[in-house]
Amino acid sequence: MSPLHLGKSEQDFGVCLQVVCPHCQQESEFRLVLRAGALKLFGLPVADLGGVYELICVGCKFRKDVAADELTAAQSAVRLHADLREGNLTAEQYATALDALDFPTHRALRDEAATWPCPACNEKVPAALNGCWKCNSPKPGLSKPESPVSDELPPLPNAVTRSGNSWEH
Ligand SMILES: [Zn+2]
Ligand SMILES: [Zn+2]
């Protein structure tokens, strides 16, 4: 029996990804599940959705939707993980094969879970944040703020033009 208890409307396809979970920040296994259901309007089924596919972190139950057109990639990922578990693939081969899949949800999870080290206090800050959550330092390399920038820049004062700066090496 699977340790993961699923409702009867859920079908479990097995472990799909072994990545760092952006929610619990642990290296975790994500299972691919199908939550079956029909789209109903005022109690009447208007469309058979064939279910909604989701990835679920086995650690914290964080869920991430899988788009219908990613299903082939998701099922390939399930097979890859089975190969990894059975020793047919090394961890490195698994990571490479996973990267080769056209699987945007995997990339999204990885990007969300990625962290950047704060240059000021060394805190690991989630990639989704543009500033350190401890000391408020801005993310390194974030040169352009996402605010609309006016085309009309004030004219540079003459004093700024290359005073003391050499163009030669
Ligand atoms: Zn998690
Ligand atoms: Zn910091």
PDB file of N, CA, C and O in Angstrom, residues 2 29 41 45 52 56 65 83 90 92 94 99 103 107 113 117-118 126 168:
ATOM      1  N   SER A   2       0.401   2.225  -0.697  1.00  0.00           N
ATOM      2  CA  SER A   2       1.110   3.486  -0.717  1.00  0.00           C
ATOM      3  C   SER A   2       0.911   4.206   0.610  1.00  0.00           C
ATOM      4  O   SER A   2      -0.181   4.167   1.185  1.00  0.00           O
ATOM      5  N   GLU A  29       9.870  14.302  -3.161  1.00  0.00           N
ATOM      6  CA  GLU A  29       9.290  13.609  -4.302  1.00  0.00           C
ATOM      7  C   GLU A  29       7.913  14.189  -4.579  1.00  0.00           C
ATOM      8  O   GLU A  29       7.127  14.422  -3.659  1.00  0.00           O
ATOM      9  N   LEU A  41     -22.038  22.793 -14.703  1.00  0.00           N
ATOM     10  CA  LEU A  41     -22.632  24.117 -14.678  1.00  0.00           C
ATOM     11  C   LEU A  41     -24.035  23.965 -14.112  1.00  0.00           C
ATOM     12  O   LEU A  41     -24.862  23.253 -14.684  1.00  0.00           O
ATOM     13  N   PRO A  45     -23.337  18.332 -15.918  1.00  0.00           N
ATOM     14  CA  PRO A  45     -22.013  18.217 -16.544  1.00  0.00           C
ATOM     15  C   PRO A  45     -22.016  18.814 -17.949  1.00  0.00           C
ATOM     16  O   PRO A  45     -22.821  18.438 -18.787  1.00  0.00           O
ATOM     17  N   VAL A  52      -8.045  16.504 -13.621  1.00  0.00           N
ATOM     18  CA  VAL A  52      -7.009  17.516 -13.533  1.00  0.00           C
ATOM     19  C   VAL A  52      -5.743  16.859 -13.014  1.00  0.00           C
ATOM     20  O   VAL A  52      -5.769  16.188 -11.988  1.00  0.00           O
ATOM     21  N   ILE A  56       2.095  16.584  -6.534  1.00  0.00           N
ATOM     22  CA  ILE A  56       1.922  16.799  -5.100  1.00  0.00           C
ATOM     23  C   ILE A  56       3.207  16.456  -4.371  1.00  0.00           C
ATOM     24  O   ILE A  56       3.745  15.356  -4.512  1.00  0.00           O
ATOM     25  N   ASP A  65      -0.411  22.434 -10.448  1.00  0.00           N
ATOM     26  CA  ASP A  65      -1.161  21.932 -11.606  1.00  0.00           C
ATOM     27  C   ASP A  65      -0.230  21.572 -12.752  1.00  0.00           C
ATOM     28  O   ASP A  65       0.778  22.226 -12.977  1.00  0.00           O
ATOM     29  N   ASP A  83      13.288   4.540 -13.344  1.00  0.00           N
ATOM     30  CA  ASP A  83      14.627   4.100 -13.756  1.00  0.00           C
ATOM     31  C   ASP A  83      15.678   4.502 -12.732  1.00  0.00           C
ATOM     32  O   ASP A  83      16.619   3.756 -12.455  1.00  0.00           O
ATOM     33  N   THR A  90      21.847   7.029 -13.261  1.00  0.00           N
ATOM     34  CA  THR A  90      22.498   7.700 -12.146  1.00  0.00           C
ATOM     35  C   THR A  90      21.747   9.003 -11.885  1.00  0.00           C
ATOM     36  O   THR A  90      20.946   9.448 -12.715  1.00  0.00           O
ATOM     37  N   GLU A  92      22.845  11.847 -11.976  1.00  0.00           N
ATOM     38  CA  GLU A  92      23.246  12.828 -12.987  1.00  0.00           C
ATOM     39  C   GLU A  92      22.489  12.602 -14.298  1.00  0.00           C
ATOM     40  O   GLU A  92      21.986  13.535 -14.917  1.00  0.00           O
ATOM     41  N   TYR A  94      19.674  11.130 -14.591  1.00  0.00           N
ATOM     42  CA  TYR A  94      18.280  11.452 -14.330  1.00  0.00           C
ATOM     43  C   TYR A  94      18.053  12.954 -14.499  1.00  0.00           C
ATOM     44  O   TYR A  94      17.115  13.386 -15.174  1.00  0.00           O
ATOM     45  N   ASP A  99      15.882  17.416 -17.578  1.00  0.00           N
ATOM     46  CA  ASP A  99      16.038  18.739 -18.200  1.00  0.00           C
ATOM     47  C   ASP A  99      15.685  18.706 -19.678  1.00  0.00           C
ATOM     48  O   ASP A  99      15.255  19.704 -20.244  1.00  0.00           O
ATOM     49  N   PHE A 103       8.943  20.233 -20.127  1.00  0.00           N
ATOM     50  CA  PHE A 103       8.087  20.082 -18.954  1.00  0.00           C
ATOM     51  C   PHE A 103       8.117  21.389 -18.149  1.00  0.00           C
ATOM     52  O   PHE A 103       8.838  21.506 -17.164  1.00  0.00           O
ATOM     53  N   ARG A 107      10.279  23.014 -14.657  1.00  0.00           N
ATOM     54  CA  ARG A 107      11.138  24.206 -14.633  1.00  0.00           C
ATOM     55  C   ARG A 107      10.603  25.237 -13.648  1.00  0.00           C
ATOM     56  O   ARG A 107      11.363  25.867 -12.920  1.00  0.00           O
ATOM     57  N   ALA A 113      11.978  27.071  -6.426  1.00  0.00           N
ATOM     58  CA  ALA A 113      12.727  26.549  -5.291  1.00  0.00           C
ATOM     59  C   ALA A 113      14.148  27.100  -5.230  1.00  0.00           C
ATOM     60  O   ALA A 113      14.799  27.028  -4.203  1.00  0.00           O
ATOM     61  N   PRO A 117      22.062  33.681  -2.860  1.00  0.00           N
ATOM     62  CA  PRO A 117      22.677  34.065  -1.590  1.00  0.00           C
ATOM     63  C   PRO A 117      22.750  35.582  -1.455  1.00  0.00           C
ATOM     64  O   PRO A 117      23.178  36.276  -2.371  1.00  0.00           O
ATOM     65  N   CYS A 118      22.294  36.077  -0.344  1.00  0.00           N
ATOM     66  CA  CYS A 118      22.342  37.525  -0.118  1.00  0.00           C
ATOM     67  C   CYS A 118      23.793  37.954   0.077  1.00  0.00           C
ATOM     68  O   CYS A 118      24.493  37.398   0.921  1.00  0.00           O
ATOM     69  N   PRO A 126      14.675  32.987  -1.549  1.00  0.00           N
ATOM     70  CA  PRO A 126      13.986  32.359  -2.690  1.00  0.00           C
ATOM     71  C   PRO A 126      14.084  33.225  -3.938  1.00  0.00           C
ATOM     72  O   PRO A 126      14.024  34.452  -3.856  1.00  0.00           O
ATOM     73  N   GLU A 168      41.208  54.662 -22.272  1.00  0.00           N
ATOM     74  CA  GLU A 168      42.280  53.719 -22.585  1.00  0.00           C
ATOM     75  C   GLU A 168      42.410  52.692 -21.468  1.00  0.00           C
ATOM     76  O   GLU A 168      42.047  52.951 -20.335  1.00  0.00           O
TER      77      GLU A 168
END
